[in-house]
mmCIF file of N, CA and C in Angstrom:
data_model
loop_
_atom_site.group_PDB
_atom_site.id
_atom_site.type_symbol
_atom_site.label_atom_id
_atom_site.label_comp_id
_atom_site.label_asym_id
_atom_site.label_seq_id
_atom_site.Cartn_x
_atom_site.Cartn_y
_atom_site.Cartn_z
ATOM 1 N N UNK A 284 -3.824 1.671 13.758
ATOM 2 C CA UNK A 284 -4.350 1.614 12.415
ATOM 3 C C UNK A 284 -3.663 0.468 11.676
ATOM 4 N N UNK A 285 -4.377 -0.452 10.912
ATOM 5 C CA UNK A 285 -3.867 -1.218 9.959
ATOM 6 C C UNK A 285 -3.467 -0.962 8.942
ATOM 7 N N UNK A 286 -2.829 -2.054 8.311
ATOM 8 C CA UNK A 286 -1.612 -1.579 6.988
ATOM 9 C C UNK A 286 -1.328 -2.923 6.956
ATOM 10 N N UNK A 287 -1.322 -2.742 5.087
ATOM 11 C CA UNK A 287 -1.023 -4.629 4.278
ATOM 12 C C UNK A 287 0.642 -4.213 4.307
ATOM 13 N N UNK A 288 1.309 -5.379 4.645
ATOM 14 C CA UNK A 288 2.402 -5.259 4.511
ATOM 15 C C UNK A 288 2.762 -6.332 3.416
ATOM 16 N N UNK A 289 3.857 -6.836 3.361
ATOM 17 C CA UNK A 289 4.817 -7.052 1.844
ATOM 18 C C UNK A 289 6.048 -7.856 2.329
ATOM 19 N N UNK A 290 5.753 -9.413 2.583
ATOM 20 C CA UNK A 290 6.735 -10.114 2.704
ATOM 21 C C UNK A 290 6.891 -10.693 1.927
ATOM 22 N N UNK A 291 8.247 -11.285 1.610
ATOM 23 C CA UNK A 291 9.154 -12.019 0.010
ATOM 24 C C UNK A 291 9.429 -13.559 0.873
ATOM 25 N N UNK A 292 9.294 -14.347 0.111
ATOM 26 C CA UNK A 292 9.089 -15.578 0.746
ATOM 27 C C UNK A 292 10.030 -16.682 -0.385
ATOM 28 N N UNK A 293 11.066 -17.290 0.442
ATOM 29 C CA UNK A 293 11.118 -18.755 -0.767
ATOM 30 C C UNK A 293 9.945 -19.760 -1.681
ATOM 31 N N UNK A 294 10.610 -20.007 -2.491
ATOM 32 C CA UNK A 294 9.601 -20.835 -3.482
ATOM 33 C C UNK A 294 9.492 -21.796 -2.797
ATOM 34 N N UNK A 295 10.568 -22.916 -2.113
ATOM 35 C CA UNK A 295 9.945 -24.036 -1.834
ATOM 36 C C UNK A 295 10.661 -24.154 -0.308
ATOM 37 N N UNK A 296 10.266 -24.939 0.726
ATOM 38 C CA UNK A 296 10.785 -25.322 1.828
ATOM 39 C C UNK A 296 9.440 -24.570 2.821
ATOM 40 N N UNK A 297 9.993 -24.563 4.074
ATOM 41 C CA UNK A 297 9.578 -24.360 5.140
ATOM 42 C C UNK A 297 10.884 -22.835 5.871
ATOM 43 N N UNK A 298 10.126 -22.022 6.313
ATOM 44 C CA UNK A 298 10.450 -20.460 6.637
ATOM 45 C C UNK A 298 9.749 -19.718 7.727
ATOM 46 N N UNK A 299 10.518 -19.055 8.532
ATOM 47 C CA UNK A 299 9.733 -18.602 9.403
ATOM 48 C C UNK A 299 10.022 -16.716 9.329
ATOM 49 N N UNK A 300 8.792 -16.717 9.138
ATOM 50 C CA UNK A 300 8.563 -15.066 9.271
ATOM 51 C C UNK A 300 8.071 -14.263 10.302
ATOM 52 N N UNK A 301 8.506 -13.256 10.380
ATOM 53 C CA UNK A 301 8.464 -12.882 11.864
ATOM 54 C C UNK A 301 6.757 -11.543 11.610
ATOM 55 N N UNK A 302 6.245 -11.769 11.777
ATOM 56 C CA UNK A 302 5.267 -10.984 11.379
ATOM 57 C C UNK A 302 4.491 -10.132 12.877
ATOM 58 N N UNK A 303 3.656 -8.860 12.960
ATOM 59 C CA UNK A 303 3.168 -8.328 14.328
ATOM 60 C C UNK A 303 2.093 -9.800 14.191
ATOM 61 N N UNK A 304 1.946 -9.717 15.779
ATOM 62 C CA UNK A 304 0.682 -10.427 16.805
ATOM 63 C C UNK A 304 -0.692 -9.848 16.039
ATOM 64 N N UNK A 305 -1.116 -11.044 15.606
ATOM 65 C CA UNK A 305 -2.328 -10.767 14.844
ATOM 66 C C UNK A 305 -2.507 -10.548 13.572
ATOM 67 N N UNK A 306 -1.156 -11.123 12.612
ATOM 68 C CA UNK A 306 -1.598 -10.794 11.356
ATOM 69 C C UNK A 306 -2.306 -11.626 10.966
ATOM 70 N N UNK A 307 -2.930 -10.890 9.345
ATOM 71 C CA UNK A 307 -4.110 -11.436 8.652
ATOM 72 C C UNK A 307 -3.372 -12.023 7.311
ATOM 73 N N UNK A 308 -3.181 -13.193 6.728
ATOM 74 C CA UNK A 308 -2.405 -13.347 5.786
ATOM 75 C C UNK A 308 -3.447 -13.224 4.790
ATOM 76 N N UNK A 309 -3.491 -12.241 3.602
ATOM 77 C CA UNK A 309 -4.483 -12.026 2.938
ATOM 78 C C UNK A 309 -4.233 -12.482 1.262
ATOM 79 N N UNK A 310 -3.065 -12.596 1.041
ATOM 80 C CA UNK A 310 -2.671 -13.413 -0.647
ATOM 81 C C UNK A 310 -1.532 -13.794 -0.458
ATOM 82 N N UNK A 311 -0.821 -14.717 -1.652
ATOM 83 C CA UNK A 311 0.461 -14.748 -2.208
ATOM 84 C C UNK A 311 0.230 -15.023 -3.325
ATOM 85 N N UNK A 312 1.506 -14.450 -4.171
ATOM 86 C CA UNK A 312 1.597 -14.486 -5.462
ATOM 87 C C UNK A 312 2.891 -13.788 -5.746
ATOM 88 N N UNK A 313 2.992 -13.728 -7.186
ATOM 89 C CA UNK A 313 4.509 -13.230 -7.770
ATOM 90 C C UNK A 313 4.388 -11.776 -7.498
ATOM 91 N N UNK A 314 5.449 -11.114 -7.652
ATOM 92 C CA UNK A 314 5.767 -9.958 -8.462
ATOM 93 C C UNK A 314 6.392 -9.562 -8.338
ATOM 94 N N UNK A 315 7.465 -9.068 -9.714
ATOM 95 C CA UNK A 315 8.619 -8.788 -10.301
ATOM 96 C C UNK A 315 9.851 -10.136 -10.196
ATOM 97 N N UNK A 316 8.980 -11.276 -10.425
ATOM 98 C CA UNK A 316 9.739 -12.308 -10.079
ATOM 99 C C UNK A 316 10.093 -13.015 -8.763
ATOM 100 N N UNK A 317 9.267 -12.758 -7.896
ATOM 101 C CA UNK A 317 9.809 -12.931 -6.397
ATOM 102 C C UNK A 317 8.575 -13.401 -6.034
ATOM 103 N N UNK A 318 8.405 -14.555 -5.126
ATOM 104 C CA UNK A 318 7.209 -15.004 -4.247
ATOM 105 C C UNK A 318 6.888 -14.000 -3.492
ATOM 106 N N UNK A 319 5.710 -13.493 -2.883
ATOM 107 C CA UNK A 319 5.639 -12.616 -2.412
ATOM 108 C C UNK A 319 4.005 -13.157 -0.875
ATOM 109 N N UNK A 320 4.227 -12.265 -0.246
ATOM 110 C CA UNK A 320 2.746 -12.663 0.814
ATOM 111 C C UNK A 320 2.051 -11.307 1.199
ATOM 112 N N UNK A 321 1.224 -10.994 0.754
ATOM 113 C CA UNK A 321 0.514 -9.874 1.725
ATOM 114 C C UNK A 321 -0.498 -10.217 2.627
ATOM 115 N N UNK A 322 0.140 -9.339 3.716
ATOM 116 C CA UNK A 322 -0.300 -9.391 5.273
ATOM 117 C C UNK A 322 -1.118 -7.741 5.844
ATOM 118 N N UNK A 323 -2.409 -8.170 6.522
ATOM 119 C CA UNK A 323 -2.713 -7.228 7.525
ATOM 120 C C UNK A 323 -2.268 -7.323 8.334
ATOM 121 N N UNK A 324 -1.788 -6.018 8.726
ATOM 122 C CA UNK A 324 -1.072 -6.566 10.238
ATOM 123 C C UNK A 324 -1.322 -5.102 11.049
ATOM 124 N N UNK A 325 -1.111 -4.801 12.552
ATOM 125 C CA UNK A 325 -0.801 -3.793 13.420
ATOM 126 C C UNK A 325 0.704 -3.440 13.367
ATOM 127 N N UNK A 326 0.929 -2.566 13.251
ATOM 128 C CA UNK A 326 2.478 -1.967 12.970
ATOM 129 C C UNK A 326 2.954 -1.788 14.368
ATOM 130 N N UNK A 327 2.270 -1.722 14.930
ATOM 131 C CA UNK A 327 2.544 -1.450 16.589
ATOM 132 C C UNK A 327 2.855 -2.568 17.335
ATOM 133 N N UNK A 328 2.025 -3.608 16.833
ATOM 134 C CA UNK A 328 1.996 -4.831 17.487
ATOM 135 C C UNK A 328 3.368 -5.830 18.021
ATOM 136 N N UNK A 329 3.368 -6.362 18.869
ATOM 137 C CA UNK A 329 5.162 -6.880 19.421
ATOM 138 C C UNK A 329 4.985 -8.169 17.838
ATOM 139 N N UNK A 330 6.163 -8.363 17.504
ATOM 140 C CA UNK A 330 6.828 -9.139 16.377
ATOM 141 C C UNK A 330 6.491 -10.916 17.180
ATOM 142 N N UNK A 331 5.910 -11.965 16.514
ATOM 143 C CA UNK A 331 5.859 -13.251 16.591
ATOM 144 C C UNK A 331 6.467 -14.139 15.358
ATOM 145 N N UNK A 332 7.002 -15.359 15.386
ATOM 146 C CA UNK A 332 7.669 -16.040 14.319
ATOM 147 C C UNK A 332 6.318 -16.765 13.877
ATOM 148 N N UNK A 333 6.139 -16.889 12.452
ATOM 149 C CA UNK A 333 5.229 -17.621 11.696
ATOM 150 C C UNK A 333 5.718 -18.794 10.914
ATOM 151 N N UNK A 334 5.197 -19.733 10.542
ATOM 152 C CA UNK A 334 5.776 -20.959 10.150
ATOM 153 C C UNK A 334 5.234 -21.081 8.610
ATOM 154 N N UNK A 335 6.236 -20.532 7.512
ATOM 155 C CA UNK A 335 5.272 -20.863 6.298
ATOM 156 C C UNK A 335 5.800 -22.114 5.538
ATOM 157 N N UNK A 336 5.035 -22.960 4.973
ATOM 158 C CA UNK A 336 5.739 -24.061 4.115
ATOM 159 C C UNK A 336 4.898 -23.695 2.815
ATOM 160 N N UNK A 337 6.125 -24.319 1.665
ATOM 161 C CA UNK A 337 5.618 -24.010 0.702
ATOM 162 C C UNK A 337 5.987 -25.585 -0.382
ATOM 163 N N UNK A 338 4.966 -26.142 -0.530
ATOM 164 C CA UNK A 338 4.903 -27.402 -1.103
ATOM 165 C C UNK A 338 4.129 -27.010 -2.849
ATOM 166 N N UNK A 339 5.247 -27.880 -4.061
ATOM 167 C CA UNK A 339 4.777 -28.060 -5.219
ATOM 168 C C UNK A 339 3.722 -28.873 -5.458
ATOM 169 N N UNK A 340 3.093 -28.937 -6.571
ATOM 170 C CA UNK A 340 2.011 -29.758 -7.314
ATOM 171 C C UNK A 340 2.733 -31.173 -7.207
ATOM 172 N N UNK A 341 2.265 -32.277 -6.533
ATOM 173 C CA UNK A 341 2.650 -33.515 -6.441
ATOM 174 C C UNK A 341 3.740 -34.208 -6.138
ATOM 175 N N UNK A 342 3.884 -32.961 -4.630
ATOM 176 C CA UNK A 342 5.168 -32.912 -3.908
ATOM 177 C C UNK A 342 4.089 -34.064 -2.021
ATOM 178 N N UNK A 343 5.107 -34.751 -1.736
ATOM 179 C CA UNK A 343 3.678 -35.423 -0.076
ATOM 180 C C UNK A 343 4.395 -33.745 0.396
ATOM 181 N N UNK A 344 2.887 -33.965 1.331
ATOM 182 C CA UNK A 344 2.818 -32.541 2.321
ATOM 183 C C UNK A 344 2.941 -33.372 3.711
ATOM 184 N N UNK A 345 4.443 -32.894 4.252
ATOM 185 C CA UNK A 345 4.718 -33.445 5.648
ATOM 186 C C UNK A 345 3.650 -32.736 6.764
ATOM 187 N N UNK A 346 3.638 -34.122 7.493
ATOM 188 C CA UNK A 346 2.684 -33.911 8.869
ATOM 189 C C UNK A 346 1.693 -32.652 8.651
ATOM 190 N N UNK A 347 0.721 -33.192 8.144
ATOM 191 C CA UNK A 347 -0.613 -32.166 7.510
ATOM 192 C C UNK A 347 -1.329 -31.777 8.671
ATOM 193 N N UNK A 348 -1.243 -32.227 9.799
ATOM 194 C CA UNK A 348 -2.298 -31.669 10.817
ATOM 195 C C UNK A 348 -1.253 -30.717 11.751
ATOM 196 N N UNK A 349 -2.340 -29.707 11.743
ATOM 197 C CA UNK A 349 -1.671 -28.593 12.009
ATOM 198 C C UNK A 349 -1.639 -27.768 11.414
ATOM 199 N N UNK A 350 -1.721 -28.067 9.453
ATOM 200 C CA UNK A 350 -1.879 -26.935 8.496
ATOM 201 C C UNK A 350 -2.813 -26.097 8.003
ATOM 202 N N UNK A 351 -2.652 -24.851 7.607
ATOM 203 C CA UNK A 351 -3.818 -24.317 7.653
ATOM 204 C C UNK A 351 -3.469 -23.513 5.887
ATOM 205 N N UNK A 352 -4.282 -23.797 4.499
ATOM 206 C CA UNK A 352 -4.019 -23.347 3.526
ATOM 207 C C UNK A 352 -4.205 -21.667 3.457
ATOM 208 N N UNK A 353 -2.850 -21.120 2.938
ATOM 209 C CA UNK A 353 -3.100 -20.008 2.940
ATOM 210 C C UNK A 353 -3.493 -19.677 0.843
ATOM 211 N N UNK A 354 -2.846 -20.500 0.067
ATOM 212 C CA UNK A 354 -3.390 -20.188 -1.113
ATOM 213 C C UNK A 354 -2.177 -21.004 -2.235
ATOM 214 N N UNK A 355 -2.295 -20.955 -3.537
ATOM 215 C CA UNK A 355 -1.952 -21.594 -4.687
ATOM 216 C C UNK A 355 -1.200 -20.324 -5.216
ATOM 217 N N UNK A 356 -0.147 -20.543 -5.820
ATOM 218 C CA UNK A 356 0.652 -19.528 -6.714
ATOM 219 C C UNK A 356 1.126 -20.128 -7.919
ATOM 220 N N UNK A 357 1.546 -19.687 -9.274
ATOM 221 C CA UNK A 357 1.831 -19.923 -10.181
ATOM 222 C C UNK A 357 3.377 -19.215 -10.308
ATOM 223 N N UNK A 358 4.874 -19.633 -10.833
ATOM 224 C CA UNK A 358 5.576 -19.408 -11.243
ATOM 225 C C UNK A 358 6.610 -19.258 -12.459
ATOM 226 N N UNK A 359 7.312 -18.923 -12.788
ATOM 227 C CA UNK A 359 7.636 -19.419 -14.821
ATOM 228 C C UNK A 359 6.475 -19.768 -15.610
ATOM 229 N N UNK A 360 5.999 -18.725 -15.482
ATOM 230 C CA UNK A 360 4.629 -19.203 -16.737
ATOM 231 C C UNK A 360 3.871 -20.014 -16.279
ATOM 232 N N UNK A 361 3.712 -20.149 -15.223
ATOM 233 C CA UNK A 361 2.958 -21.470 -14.743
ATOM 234 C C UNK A 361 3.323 -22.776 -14.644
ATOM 235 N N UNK A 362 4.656 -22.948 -15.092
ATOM 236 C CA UNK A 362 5.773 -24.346 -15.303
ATOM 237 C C UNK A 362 5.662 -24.978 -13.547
ATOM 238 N N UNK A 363 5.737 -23.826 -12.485
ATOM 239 C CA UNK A 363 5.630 -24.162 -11.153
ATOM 240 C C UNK A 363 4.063 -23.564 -10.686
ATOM 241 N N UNK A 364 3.613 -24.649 -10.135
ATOM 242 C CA UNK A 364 2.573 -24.248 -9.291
ATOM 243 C C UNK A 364 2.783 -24.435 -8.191
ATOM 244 N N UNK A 365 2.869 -23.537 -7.116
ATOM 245 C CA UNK A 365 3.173 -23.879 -5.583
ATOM 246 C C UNK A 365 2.116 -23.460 -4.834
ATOM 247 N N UNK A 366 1.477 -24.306 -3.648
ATOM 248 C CA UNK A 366 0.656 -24.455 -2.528
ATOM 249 C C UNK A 366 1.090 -23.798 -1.325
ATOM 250 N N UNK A 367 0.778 -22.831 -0.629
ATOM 251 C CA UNK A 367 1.383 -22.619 0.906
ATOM 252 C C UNK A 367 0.163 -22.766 1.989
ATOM 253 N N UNK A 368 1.122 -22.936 2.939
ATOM 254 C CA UNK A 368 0.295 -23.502 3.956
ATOM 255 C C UNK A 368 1.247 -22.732 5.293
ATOM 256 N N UNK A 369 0.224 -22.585 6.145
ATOM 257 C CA UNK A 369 0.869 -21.777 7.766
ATOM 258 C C UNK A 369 0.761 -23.182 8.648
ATOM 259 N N UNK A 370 1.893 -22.971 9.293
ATOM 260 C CA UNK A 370 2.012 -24.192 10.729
ATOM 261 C C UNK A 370 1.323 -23.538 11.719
ATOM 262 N N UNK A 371 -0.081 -24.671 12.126
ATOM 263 C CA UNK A 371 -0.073 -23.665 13.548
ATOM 264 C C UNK A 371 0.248 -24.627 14.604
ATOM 265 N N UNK A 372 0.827 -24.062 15.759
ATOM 266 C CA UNK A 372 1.376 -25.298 16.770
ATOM 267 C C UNK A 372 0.258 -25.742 17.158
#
């Protein structure tokens, strides 16, 4: 059975999260102050490392091929807008 799970993510850089085989990355956004990602995932499923980068508004986005947009977030009032993106090899 599936279940959204609830990973906390840095604001800016590149991170690897270990998420089950086959997740579905379905948003990011704040809450309670913290970057956040929700994931479908199999709870059962064996654990794989995921590659997230997280690039600002009129920041260059290193070596773009390969990336795949997962979505736009707003931070401090909107003072930060941040872009994430998944590495796929």
């Amino acid at each position: 059975m599936k279940k959204v799970y609830k990973y906390e993510l840095d604001v800016t850089g590149t991170q690897t999260v270990n998420m089950p085989q086959g997740a579905i990355i379905r948003h990011i956004g704040e809450q309670f102050g913290r970057l956040c990602m929700w994931v479908e995932v199999d709870p059962v499923a064996p654990l794989e490392p995921r590659q997230i980068e997280i690039y600002g508004t009129g920041q260059p986005i290193q070596n773009e091929e390969g990336l795949c947009f997962i979505g736009t977030f707003l931070r401090l009032d909107g003072h930060f807008v941040g872009h994430a993106y998944e590495r796929k090899h």
